[in-house]
């Protein structure tokens, strides 16, 4: 249970040689004999009535074999909306309007698929799409959540009055009100977590092919079962007649979880033409149609007593859901953040209300962190603000209020939202991060920066987040190749996490053999039939990793009885070590794999993955150039409790990737719509993706408290970097700017915004 700091050192992963030499197999790499190519015609209106669609010229164009419109989608029954929301809100269920694979009489966001052209080449399909004439009648559009809920706003779906698709609350309103009434200090902040675009390296792509009445769909996905079920619920196709095929996936981030209308349209096109149909999105289509993330306006209020003890918290969130509630969008804006609504602090009362609005924009779903970075962000900015207002040092204020190690399991006072932090030592992580970041030496560094004309700031964040999610059971199977290779089968496929490296290591550790003797077979529809979820909510280690451990132990026990028979000894006399059984005290040995013939050791095991709560303490240090507003993260320290560390290289790679994704949002990423619903940031020219030089000095360490909730003791790491980065880095930016009179700033701290904030502060002071 000790704490260790591990300096990041990169050791190769098993999949790297394949992936780095162009031998990865992404969706676009799959082909089927006789395949055709598709192109989508997308709406260029944010909100319009579709009066008519003339497909005549397109159908007559060279190479074009079919043109599909919304009428085809409706005729096929591919027109159901789908969004996950297991609870009711304030008396009403989530409103999910129907959603055809292709728009019918109305378009509701720029980029919405309107027609699909199938042709002999991708270029012919694209050319055909340009020949389609759509008669639109423009309607007033609304591109922001507050505007959508305002009276008189255009109604986007007849079945969603006032554009409010879900109204949710949690906690104890009365207790919270009483605590606020008795408070010595009340701190209030309204912050945005702006809309961002996931932008996986691999754009959305699919190859649809009907094998009789079974749909084979090659596509990039975070989980074949969730994807299959998502496609089934939107299309009405029975799940057992859908086979999702994915090998390598070039990034997930939440947005590769669900099936999209494009997938349904391609399935339909393959059925109608009788040919496999392939489509690979352009980067422009990624911006226009991959579901976006965040899109929040959050108001938080913290009540403190005279000694700085936290008494109560109040949250009020306004979440933009885009033109349709989809996939986990509603969940991640309600239950996910509510499960961590008091952050790492002992706060007796909390009340939160989340309103989810429909707007004329791309729908929103989970995006790395999925509501958690936002909650960590508002809580940790409130704590810094409380420190400023009360005059209590911001670290001291945190020390006073952190949940102590002996208080676990800790039940969050979120009312009907049941959430119990499993384990942690937040104070230890904080102290470790402060030491590693040389927090106490900051004033000298600030003075030195000041002498160079730069504003230097330091910020910290302590955070906790639920990981795991909602899958009842995750199964893995172990089989044996005739040549003695152990094969681990999982339903989960990697979208960059290094499963090929780490899952075999878990099996090999139990068997005490070289991991090279274990091979991962992930997501093979022809492999053993397995139930289970995919890679989301930082879960694939606690779910499939833990199941691999349990399954391998079962294999060893099965083998023990067989070994006893083979060696003609009592089971009690059989020892297992180094992949072999031995009669204790003798040299009579038999290899485990020698007993595996005829499937004798084949094992399928399922595990119900229980949530865990990874946590961490991060410190960011930034410098701002007041002449340009350019903000640079000069150093970053991340101390994370992801539970037991399975493979430090992969763990720290996850943390680092998460940091970049969080810092991307802090420093530059923002998806902007005009008030009329036109997407302004539709390419990398306008949308500032983070680059490798954004963070060059960093230290990533572990402060491990094992989770009691799974056999590996792991907690998940995929989203921790992002969750910590938002509050830590923005607190640092504010710390840099406050001496210059800036009291408030929203993400991203882009040069333009920072420069303007400094200018306004100077004008205000003058
Ligand atoms: S944002 Mo995630 O894939 O739960």
XYZ file of C-alpha atoms and ligand atoms in Angstrom:
770
model
C 0.000 0.000 0.000
C 3.019 2.249 -0.184
C 3.407 5.283 -2.369
C 5.948 5.340 -5.103
C 6.919 7.890 -7.661
C 7.828 6.393 -10.982
C 9.512 8.528 -13.574
C 8.066 8.016 -16.992
C 10.232 5.765 -19.071
C 9.054 4.346 -22.361
C 9.379 0.693 -22.987
C 7.993 -0.659 -26.204
C 4.608 -2.297 -26.437
C 3.983 -5.558 -28.202
C 1.702 -3.950 -30.769
C 4.091 -1.142 -31.605
C 6.168 -2.950 -34.214
C 3.010 -3.844 -36.108
C 1.359 -0.444 -35.758
C 4.460 1.607 -36.470
C 5.322 -0.318 -39.622
C 1.967 0.185 -41.257
C 0.648 -3.270 -40.469
C -2.276 -2.052 -38.415
C -5.667 -2.950 -39.749
C -8.032 -0.019 -39.425
C -11.503 0.165 -40.924
C -10.346 1.629 -44.237
C -7.948 -1.299 -44.647
C -10.791 -3.810 -45.009
C -12.227 -4.627 -48.400
C -14.778 -7.070 -49.710
C -15.088 -8.417 -53.244
C -17.540 -6.394 -55.302
C -17.691 -3.565 -52.836
C -19.203 -0.222 -53.691
C -18.456 3.171 -52.204
C -20.688 5.667 -50.519
C -20.814 9.410 -50.028
C -23.197 11.378 -47.844
C -24.956 14.545 -48.782
C -25.178 16.575 -45.580
C -27.372 19.443 -44.588
C -25.864 22.879 -44.985
C -28.731 24.336 -42.962
C -28.819 24.319 -39.170
C -32.584 24.127 -39.172
C -34.836 23.821 -42.182
C -37.861 22.117 -43.599
C -36.970 19.753 -46.411
C -39.506 20.533 -49.134
C -38.182 18.110 -51.715
C -35.138 16.113 -52.706
C -34.446 15.666 -56.409
C -32.127 12.725 -56.897
C -32.692 12.336 -60.648
C -29.422 13.800 -61.876
C -27.472 11.883 -59.261
C -29.093 8.586 -60.203
C -28.279 9.208 -63.841
C -24.658 10.069 -63.155
C -21.904 7.789 -64.284
C -20.988 5.071 -61.839
C -23.910 5.740 -59.480
C -25.907 2.657 -58.524
C -28.240 3.926 -55.845
C -29.334 7.046 -54.013
C -30.965 6.666 -50.620
C -32.971 9.276 -48.760
C -34.900 9.505 -45.523
C -37.882 7.793 -47.122
C -35.766 4.643 -47.573
C -34.625 4.826 -43.971
C -38.195 5.139 -42.693
C -39.393 2.319 -44.948
C -36.692 0.091 -43.451
C -37.613 1.112 -39.912
C -34.170 2.626 -39.418
C -35.588 5.636 -37.678
C -35.550 5.182 -33.911
C -33.684 7.515 -31.645
C -31.561 6.041 -28.892
C -29.985 7.475 -25.804
C -29.031 5.904 -22.525
C -30.718 7.201 -19.392
C -31.498 4.635 -16.726
C -33.258 7.033 -14.355
C -36.134 9.462 -14.508
C -35.556 13.118 -14.017
C -37.782 15.506 -12.146
C -40.840 13.390 -12.793
C -40.252 12.920 -16.487
C -38.251 10.497 -18.555
C -35.686 11.629 -21.100
C -37.362 12.709 -24.307
C -35.795 10.931 -27.262
C -37.383 11.917 -30.565
C -37.312 9.455 -33.459
C -34.277 9.809 -35.657
C -34.120 8.385 -39.153
C -30.756 7.311 -40.547
C -31.220 10.017 -43.177
C -33.214 13.182 -42.575
C -36.806 13.195 -43.781
C -38.882 16.354 -43.619
C -36.619 18.416 -41.383
C -32.898 18.967 -40.860
C -31.707 20.046 -37.439
C -27.972 20.618 -37.674
C -25.355 21.430 -40.236
C -23.826 18.129 -41.259
C -26.909 15.986 -40.703
C -26.958 13.186 -43.305
C -29.678 13.836 -45.906
C -28.890 11.378 -48.686
C -26.473 8.584 -49.452
C -25.068 7.941 -52.885
C -23.616 4.539 -53.735
C -21.263 4.274 -56.693
C -18.448 2.254 -58.152
C -15.799 4.548 -56.704
C -15.707 7.046 -53.850
C -15.220 9.859 -56.340
C -18.253 8.878 -58.373
C -20.265 8.743 -55.170
C -19.065 12.174 -54.139
C -19.812 13.587 -57.571
C -23.278 12.055 -57.461
C -23.976 13.607 -54.074
C -23.197 17.023 -55.495
C -25.898 16.551 -58.131
C -28.700 16.107 -55.590
C -31.015 19.096 -55.372
C -32.601 19.662 -51.979
C -35.249 22.364 -51.616
C -34.871 23.684 -48.083
C -37.047 26.210 -46.350
C -34.837 27.750 -43.688
C -36.131 27.971 -40.134
C -34.771 30.074 -37.285
C -32.005 28.131 -35.566
C -30.619 28.175 -32.059
C -27.068 27.035 -31.437
C -26.650 27.426 -27.684
C -28.380 25.759 -24.770
C -29.443 28.902 -22.925
C -30.917 30.315 -26.114
C -32.725 27.055 -26.777
C -34.411 27.110 -23.364
C -35.357 30.791 -23.581
C -38.993 31.557 -24.232
C -39.735 32.117 -27.858
C -36.879 29.907 -29.024
C -37.569 27.871 -32.153
C -38.916 24.443 -31.255
C -36.522 21.849 -32.697
C -38.567 18.696 -32.076
C -42.344 18.772 -31.656
C -41.975 16.078 -28.981
C -39.565 18.162 -26.902
C -41.434 21.216 -25.626
C -39.204 24.142 -24.839
C -36.217 22.152 -26.168
C -35.736 20.718 -22.672
C -35.152 16.991 -23.181
C -34.248 16.150 -19.588
C -34.467 17.843 -16.234
C -32.619 16.083 -13.459
C -31.756 16.782 -9.867
C -29.959 15.039 -7.047
C -28.955 15.547 -3.432
C -30.864 17.258 -0.654
C -32.259 20.671 -1.523
C -33.493 21.509 1.981
C -30.323 20.508 3.818
C -28.270 22.424 1.285
C -30.390 25.544 1.612
C -30.106 25.370 5.411
C -26.334 25.009 5.238
C -26.032 27.966 2.890
C -28.220 30.069 5.200
C -25.898 29.346 8.111
C -22.628 29.783 6.188
C -19.938 32.305 7.077
C -18.765 32.436 3.457
C -20.433 31.650 0.176
C -18.447 31.429 -3.033
C -20.118 31.285 -6.413
C -18.780 30.738 -9.935
C -20.228 30.249 -13.371
C -17.882 28.482 -15.774
C -18.085 26.951 -19.192
C -16.644 23.695 -20.383
C -16.839 24.469 -24.054
C -17.836 22.164 -26.848
C -14.950 20.123 -28.219
C -14.475 17.756 -31.151
C -13.043 14.309 -30.440
C -10.981 14.043 -33.597
C -9.623 10.508 -33.343
C -6.747 9.954 -35.755
C -8.903 7.436 -37.587
C -11.967 9.128 -39.035
C -15.344 7.436 -38.862
C -15.485 4.661 -41.444
C -17.453 1.528 -42.119
C -17.796 -1.356 -44.497
C -21.246 -2.943 -44.476
C -21.899 -6.372 -45.943
C -24.858 -8.722 -45.631
C -24.059 -12.372 -45.151
C -27.553 -13.695 -45.753
C -29.639 -11.905 -43.155
C -26.654 -11.167 -40.910
C -25.024 -7.775 -41.141
C -21.244 -7.762 -41.049
C -20.047 -4.301 -40.199
C -16.389 -3.392 -40.108
C -15.996 -0.181 -38.179
C -13.885 1.574 -35.590
C -15.489 1.076 -32.215
C -14.814 1.163 -28.503
C -16.864 -1.943 -27.927
C -18.486 -4.402 -30.264
C -21.332 -5.339 -27.963
C -22.301 -1.801 -27.019
C -21.971 -0.766 -30.625
C -24.062 -3.714 -31.787
C -26.751 -2.976 -29.219
C -26.706 0.692 -30.115
C -27.144 -0.145 -33.796
C -29.890 -2.631 -32.915
C -31.853 -0.137 -30.873
C -31.653 2.567 -33.527
C -32.481 0.287 -36.452
C -34.685 -2.389 -34.916
C -32.347 -5.048 -36.329
C -32.047 -7.958 -33.909
C -28.691 -7.770 -32.129
C -27.929 -11.400 -32.958
C -28.048 -10.554 -36.648
C -25.314 -7.932 -36.361
C -21.634 -8.843 -36.326
C -19.297 -5.980 -35.582
C -15.785 -6.492 -36.836
C -12.962 -4.316 -35.656
C -9.261 -4.972 -35.419
C -7.309 -1.790 -34.804
C -9.137 1.350 -33.809
C -7.453 4.715 -34.166
C -8.775 6.441 -31.077
C -12.033 6.244 -29.171
C -12.397 8.999 -26.561
C -16.077 8.247 -25.989
C -17.278 9.214 -29.426
C -16.495 5.795 -30.909
C -18.872 4.118 -28.470
C -22.203 4.315 -30.265
C -23.459 3.461 -33.728
C -24.241 6.523 -35.823
C -26.981 7.111 -38.385
C -24.273 6.735 -41.039
C -23.795 3.118 -39.993
C -27.499 2.421 -40.439
C -27.547 4.135 -43.809
C -24.584 2.049 -45.009
C -26.226 -1.160 -43.805
C -29.339 -0.192 -45.719
C -27.346 0.678 -48.834
C -25.637 -2.714 -48.740
C -29.010 -4.420 -48.425
C -30.592 -2.430 -51.248
C -27.688 -2.808 -53.684
C -26.772 -6.354 -52.731
C -23.127 -5.296 -52.527
C -20.767 -4.506 -49.693
C -20.655 -0.726 -49.246
C -17.691 1.162 -47.899
C -17.358 4.694 -46.621
C -14.509 6.617 -45.011
C -15.254 10.068 -43.607
C -13.174 13.078 -44.456
C -11.754 15.172 -41.629
C -14.365 17.781 -42.485
C -17.096 15.208 -41.908
C -15.450 14.336 -38.602
C -16.049 17.894 -37.448
C -19.568 17.961 -38.879
C -20.858 14.612 -37.753
C -18.784 12.836 -35.112
C -20.567 13.515 -31.868
C -18.996 16.372 -29.934
C -18.083 16.558 -26.260
C -18.657 18.847 -23.230
C -20.818 21.871 -24.106
C -21.597 22.902 -20.540
C -22.364 25.998 -18.571
C -21.888 25.205 -14.902
C -22.764 27.291 -11.884
C -21.390 26.150 -8.565
C -21.681 27.569 -5.084
C -19.716 26.507 -2.028
C -20.723 27.328 1.539
C -18.019 27.500 4.233
C -17.995 28.084 7.959
C -15.733 30.643 9.599
C -12.866 28.122 9.854
C -13.052 27.284 6.182
C -14.846 23.973 6.611
C -17.006 23.128 3.632
C -20.674 22.971 4.596
C -22.541 22.513 1.356
C -22.308 22.641 -2.399
C -24.825 23.633 -4.991
C -24.509 22.795 -8.675
C -26.540 23.986 -11.574
C -25.627 22.688 -15.008
C -26.939 23.548 -18.396
C -25.884 20.875 -20.884
C -26.099 21.213 -24.636
C -27.195 17.907 -26.172
C -27.123 19.076 -29.744
C -29.944 18.250 -32.132
C -30.692 14.812 -30.635
C -30.010 13.193 -27.289
C -27.719 10.324 -28.275
C -25.875 7.419 -26.716
C -24.426 8.342 -23.319
C -24.855 12.097 -23.764
C -27.643 12.350 -21.165
C -25.911 9.978 -18.735
C -22.606 11.762 -18.730
C -24.254 15.069 -17.978
C -26.216 13.760 -15.000
C -25.287 10.545 -13.175
C -21.568 10.567 -13.970
C -20.780 13.978 -12.516
C -23.328 13.574 -9.708
C -21.372 10.496 -8.574
C -18.421 12.757 -7.711
C -20.289 15.977 -6.993
C -18.386 16.839 -3.821
C -14.979 16.124 -5.310
C -12.474 14.775 -2.793
C -14.031 16.674 0.066
C -16.150 15.848 3.037
C -19.146 18.049 2.363
C -22.283 17.096 4.252
C -24.904 18.552 1.926
C -25.184 18.896 -1.804
C -27.890 19.701 -4.268
C -27.565 19.699 -8.006
C -29.805 20.305 -10.947
C -28.954 19.524 -14.560
C -30.988 20.677 -17.483
C -30.310 19.130 -20.875
C -31.204 21.193 -23.902
C -31.706 20.442 -27.579
C -29.950 22.830 -29.980
C -29.286 23.001 -33.723
C -25.815 21.553 -33.413
C -24.016 18.219 -33.667
C -25.209 15.875 -30.887
C -23.068 15.488 -27.781
C -21.873 12.259 -26.240
C -19.176 11.028 -23.898
C -15.779 12.570 -24.487
C -12.770 11.553 -22.429
C -13.860 11.971 -18.845
C -17.527 12.098 -19.719
C -18.756 14.720 -17.271
C -16.072 14.070 -14.690
C -13.471 16.617 -15.817
C -16.215 19.215 -15.781
C -17.250 18.393 -12.225
C -13.640 18.294 -11.041
C -13.128 21.603 -12.806
C -15.972 23.494 -11.142
C -15.253 22.031 -7.702
C -11.547 22.794 -7.809
C -12.015 26.267 -9.182
C -14.543 26.918 -6.408
C -12.001 25.809 -3.825
C -9.361 28.171 -5.217
C -11.931 30.952 -5.272
C -12.901 30.155 -1.679
C -9.254 30.383 -0.666
C -9.012 33.778 -2.280
C -12.177 35.057 -0.637
C -11.477 33.694 2.842
C -7.761 34.430 2.825
C -7.002 30.839 3.762
C -4.102 29.312 1.824
C -5.468 27.140 -0.995
C -3.464 24.092 0.034
C -4.392 24.493 3.688
C -8.044 24.830 2.734
C -7.832 21.542 0.842
C -6.020 19.781 3.687
C -8.773 20.863 6.061
C -11.531 19.410 3.946
C -10.176 16.329 2.149
C -11.874 13.037 2.933
C -9.424 11.280 5.255
C -8.046 7.878 4.414
C -9.893 6.202 7.275
C -13.280 7.392 5.987
C -13.467 4.890 3.108
C -15.688 3.512 1.798
C -17.118 7.007 1.559
C -20.721 7.560 0.582
C -21.281 10.708 -1.463
C -24.306 12.633 -0.120
C -25.913 12.740 -3.560
C -29.307 11.412 -2.478
C -30.763 8.938 -4.931
C -27.532 8.903 -6.943
C -25.735 6.104 -5.147
C -22.004 6.589 -5.142
C -19.455 5.168 -2.771
C -15.775 6.021 -3.150
C -13.942 2.724 -2.692
C -10.542 3.740 -1.365
C -7.943 6.431 -1.574
C -5.507 8.640 0.252
C -6.124 12.069 -1.180
C -3.941 13.825 1.356
C -0.960 11.592 0.586
C -1.332 12.192 -3.149
C -1.563 15.924 -2.589
C 1.553 16.052 -0.415
C 3.416 13.897 -2.909
C 2.419 16.158 -5.794
C 3.380 19.310 -3.899
C 6.786 17.876 -3.068
C 7.400 16.606 -6.578
C 6.376 19.969 -8.072
C 8.422 21.939 -5.527
C 5.335 23.970 -4.642
C 7.201 25.718 -1.848
C 9.872 26.930 -4.231
C 7.346 28.568 -6.532
C 7.743 32.163 -5.360
C 11.381 32.174 -6.437
C 10.394 30.858 -9.852
C 7.685 33.480 -10.113
C 10.156 36.236 -9.249
C 12.599 34.929 -11.839
C 9.866 34.815 -14.487
C 8.724 38.285 -13.543
C 12.261 39.559 -14.148
C 11.873 38.185 -17.692
C 8.569 40.004 -18.075
C 6.458 36.864 -17.813
C 3.564 36.116 -15.465
C 4.063 32.784 -13.780
C 1.320 30.861 -12.010
C 0.922 27.576 -10.180
C -2.249 25.638 -9.618
C -3.313 22.369 -8.146
C -6.274 20.073 -8.287
C -7.276 17.095 -6.212
C -9.875 14.981 -7.941
C -11.726 11.699 -7.840
C -13.923 10.124 -10.487
C -16.071 7.072 -10.959
C -14.743 4.522 -13.420
C -16.257 1.296 -14.565
C -19.780 1.844 -15.725
C -22.829 -0.176 -16.285
C -21.989 -3.536 -17.826
C -23.486 -6.477 -15.873
C -20.750 -8.971 -16.789
C -17.503 -9.044 -18.731
C -16.337 -12.398 -20.014
C -12.987 -13.600 -21.280
C -12.016 -17.027 -22.533
C -8.759 -18.918 -22.516
C -7.969 -21.555 -25.109
C -4.785 -23.241 -26.270
C -3.245 -23.497 -29.712
C -1.877 -26.914 -30.682
C 1.653 -25.479 -30.547
C 1.265 -24.607 -26.870
C 0.396 -20.919 -27.240
C -2.106 -19.698 -24.710
C -4.850 -17.634 -26.321
C -6.794 -15.070 -24.347
C -10.057 -14.061 -25.993
C -11.730 -10.804 -25.099
C -14.727 -9.045 -26.495
C -13.117 -5.691 -25.803
C -10.925 -4.273 -28.533
C -8.178 -1.751 -28.022
C -8.412 1.782 -29.263
C -4.874 2.552 -28.256
C -4.532 1.254 -24.698
C -2.055 -1.533 -25.387
C -4.274 -4.511 -24.648
C -2.046 -6.802 -26.720
C 0.748 -6.107 -24.286
C -0.931 -5.976 -20.929
C -3.642 -8.640 -20.999
C -1.171 -11.403 -21.917
C 1.073 -10.129 -19.129
C -1.710 -10.733 -16.614
C -2.247 -14.279 -17.854
C 1.489 -14.934 -18.002
C 1.991 -13.706 -14.459
C -0.509 -16.244 -13.130
C 0.928 -19.029 -15.263
C 4.465 -17.886 -14.483
C 5.491 -18.079 -18.112
C 6.945 -15.687 -20.660
C 4.183 -13.287 -21.844
C 5.306 -14.053 -25.405
C 3.655 -17.440 -24.960
C 0.284 -15.749 -24.536
C -1.569 -14.214 -27.463
C -4.545 -11.895 -27.337
C -7.452 -12.469 -29.673
C -9.695 -9.458 -29.289
C -13.138 -9.033 -30.723
C -13.169 -12.024 -33.030
C -16.780 -12.769 -33.992
C -15.702 -16.308 -34.918
C -14.046 -16.831 -31.541
C -15.763 -18.028 -28.364
C -19.081 -16.279 -27.778
C -18.500 -13.769 -25.034
C -20.644 -11.267 -23.249
C -19.317 -8.004 -22.041
C -18.682 -4.373 -22.667
C -16.069 -2.338 -24.394
C -13.386 0.138 -23.515
C -14.989 3.165 -21.962
C -15.206 4.772 -18.541
C -11.557 3.817 -17.906
C -12.753 0.289 -17.380
C -11.003 -2.267 -19.550
C -8.403 -3.149 -16.909
C -10.849 -3.548 -14.033
C -13.274 -5.468 -16.232
C -11.465 -7.621 -18.776
C -8.103 -7.398 -17.045
C -9.566 -8.663 -13.796
C -11.590 -11.322 -15.628
C -8.362 -12.487 -17.275
C -6.803 -12.943 -13.860
C -9.756 -14.931 -12.560
C -9.999 -17.052 -15.705
C -6.298 -17.895 -15.616
C -6.547 -18.960 -11.996
C -9.428 -21.228 -12.961
C -7.290 -22.755 -15.702
C -4.545 -23.491 -13.182
C -7.032 -25.197 -10.852
C -8.569 -27.261 -13.667
C -5.108 -28.312 -14.724
C -4.151 -29.323 -11.214
C -6.679 -32.171 -11.175
C -5.584 -33.294 -14.631
C -1.955 -33.119 -13.584
C -2.664 -35.253 -10.543
C -4.175 -37.888 -12.825
C -1.346 -37.699 -15.323
C 1.329 -37.862 -12.648
C -0.588 -40.434 -10.631
C -0.489 -38.386 -7.485
C -2.955 -36.857 -5.062
C -4.213 -33.364 -6.002
C -2.959 -32.101 -2.658
C 0.588 -33.059 -3.614
C 0.578 -31.085 -6.850
C 2.398 -27.746 -6.908
C 2.164 -25.243 -9.714
C 5.087 -23.053 -10.766
C 6.606 -21.729 -13.983
C 3.792 -23.009 -16.152
C 4.071 -26.585 -14.924
C 2.751 -28.939 -12.254
C 5.077 -30.924 -10.089
C 4.631 -33.554 -7.431
C 5.932 -31.702 -4.429
C 9.453 -32.644 -3.517
C 10.054 -34.637 -6.708
C 11.267 -33.910 -10.222
C 8.097 -35.325 -11.760
C 6.707 -32.449 -13.805
C 4.107 -31.861 -16.489
C 3.587 -28.644 -18.416
C 0.178 -27.019 -18.119
C -0.071 -26.727 -21.886
C 0.568 -30.472 -22.203
C -2.751 -31.001 -20.441
C -4.702 -28.652 -22.682
C -5.460 -31.033 -25.541
C -9.071 -31.533 -26.584
C -10.073 -28.284 -24.945
C -9.571 -29.777 -21.493
C -8.422 -26.485 -20.028
C -10.550 -24.137 -22.117
C -12.214 -21.715 -19.748
C -14.702 -18.906 -20.042
C -15.160 -16.674 -17.026
C -17.276 -13.647 -16.411
C -16.890 -10.965 -13.858
C -19.285 -8.268 -12.750
C -17.089 -5.203 -12.832
C -17.883 -2.968 -9.900
C -17.108 0.718 -10.165
C -13.947 2.092 -8.631
C -12.826 5.634 -7.961
C -9.404 6.603 -9.256
C -8.144 9.853 -7.833
C -5.163 12.096 -8.070
C -3.431 15.330 -7.253
C -2.038 17.382 -10.104
C 0.072 20.526 -10.107
C 0.481 22.711 -13.181
C 2.844 25.602 -13.604
C 2.329 28.080 -16.415
C 3.870 31.182 -17.836
C 1.955 33.869 -19.665
C 3.549 36.325 -22.037
C 1.563 39.507 -21.326
C 2.538 41.001 -24.688
C 0.873 38.238 -26.684
C -1.328 36.389 -24.211
C 0.476 33.170 -25.090
C 0.245 30.700 -22.233
C 2.749 27.938 -21.838
C 2.542 24.982 -19.464
C 6.116 25.015 -18.195
C 5.778 21.978 -15.980
C 3.165 19.502 -14.899
C 3.119 16.996 -12.071
C 0.528 14.240 -11.949
C 0.301 11.915 -8.987
C -2.456 9.427 -9.597
C -4.053 6.674 -7.608
C -5.217 4.290 -10.296
C -5.006 1.410 -7.858
C -2.503 -1.366 -8.417
C -0.180 -0.645 -11.320
C -0.203 -3.441 -13.887
C 2.188 -1.998 -16.439
C 3.747 1.384 -15.672
C 4.491 2.197 -19.314
C 0.900 1.749 -20.357
C -0.485 3.412 -17.253
C 1.676 6.473 -17.667
C 0.936 6.537 -21.373
C -2.753 6.695 -20.520
C -2.177 9.484 -18.023
C -0.039 11.442 -20.449
C -2.548 11.059 -23.266
C -5.268 12.203 -20.911
C -3.210 15.209 -19.886
C -2.818 16.246 -23.497
C -6.511 15.906 -24.097
C -7.283 18.001 -21.021
C -4.627 20.601 -21.739
C -5.872 20.777 -25.307
C -9.190 22.004 -23.970
C -7.477 24.315 -21.483
C -5.213 25.984 -24.023
C -6.934 25.944 -27.352
C -9.641 23.505 -28.329
C -13.077 25.018 -28.761
C -15.800 24.183 -31.217
C -17.597 27.352 -32.216
C -20.988 27.789 -33.841
C -22.340 31.011 -35.240
C -25.621 32.142 -33.750
C -27.331 30.816 -36.883
C -25.936 27.350 -36.316
C -23.118 27.340 -38.869
C -20.024 25.509 -37.671
C -17.181 28.009 -37.632
C -14.441 25.603 -36.546
C -14.706 22.940 -39.200
C -11.063 22.060 -39.745
C -7.665 22.042 -38.108
C -7.186 25.538 -39.515
C -9.775 26.834 -37.050
C -9.714 24.258 -34.315
C -6.545 24.239 -32.243
C -5.545 20.638 -31.659
C -2.801 20.181 -29.077
C 0.665 19.447 -30.374
C 3.462 17.424 -28.886
C 5.385 20.525 -27.791
C 2.475 21.722 -25.631
C 3.912 19.862 -22.662
C 7.545 18.913 -22.517
C 8.340 18.955 -18.805
C 6.186 16.615 -16.823
C 6.399 14.140 -14.019
C 3.946 11.301 -13.669
C 3.849 9.299 -10.477
C 1.693 6.846 -8.627
C 0.149 6.988 -5.198
C -1.451 3.616 -5.115
C -4.225 2.549 -2.782
C -5.589 -0.731 -4.153
C -9.281 -0.913 -4.942
C -11.179 -3.506 -2.931
C -13.740 -3.693 -5.735
C -11.981 -6.010 -8.192
C -9.498 -8.881 -7.993
C -6.680 -6.854 -9.549
C -7.104 -3.910 -7.184
C -7.056 -1.539 -10.155
C -9.135 1.596 -10.543
C -8.739 2.754 -14.138
C -6.537 5.370 -15.717
C -7.917 6.291 -19.104
C -9.568 9.515 -18.102
C -7.626 10.584 -15.008
C -5.180 12.787 -16.878
C -7.973 14.760 -18.473
C -9.961 15.103 -15.281
C -7.007 16.512 -13.380
C -5.721 18.719 -16.171
C -8.723 20.995 -16.544
C -8.775 22.284 -12.966
C -5.025 22.127 -12.282
C -4.026 24.031 -15.395
C -6.823 26.606 -15.257
C -6.106 27.259 -11.591
C -2.507 27.885 -12.628
C -3.558 30.251 -15.408
C -5.752 32.209 -13.000
C -2.912 32.277 -10.489
C -0.671 33.786 -13.146
C -3.226 36.394 -14.171
C -4.692 37.434 -10.798
C -1.785 39.729 -9.846
C -2.523 41.570 -13.110
C -6.105 42.043 -12.023
C -7.799 39.253 -13.987
C -10.401 37.597 -11.775
C -12.207 35.369 -14.225
C -11.381 33.368 -17.318
C -13.089 30.527 -19.137
C -11.363 27.828 -21.156
C -9.616 27.871 -23.493
C -6.860 30.154 -22.247
C -6.001 30.959 -25.845
C -3.653 33.828 -26.608
C -6.537 35.983 -27.789
C -8.653 35.448 -24.682
C -5.789 35.866 -22.243
C -4.540 38.972 -24.005
C -8.047 40.424 -23.976
C -8.563 39.597 -20.284
C -5.290 41.338 -19.427
C -6.263 44.337 -21.502
C -9.688 44.564 -19.853
C -8.132 44.234 -16.403
C -5.754 47.095 -17.185
C -8.618 49.213 -18.493
C -10.653 48.433 -15.369
C -7.797 49.423 -13.112
C -7.179 52.672 -14.981
S -15.513 9.331 -22.543
Mo -15.459 7.355 -22.321
O -15.136 6.493 -23.666
O -16.354 6.787 -21.059
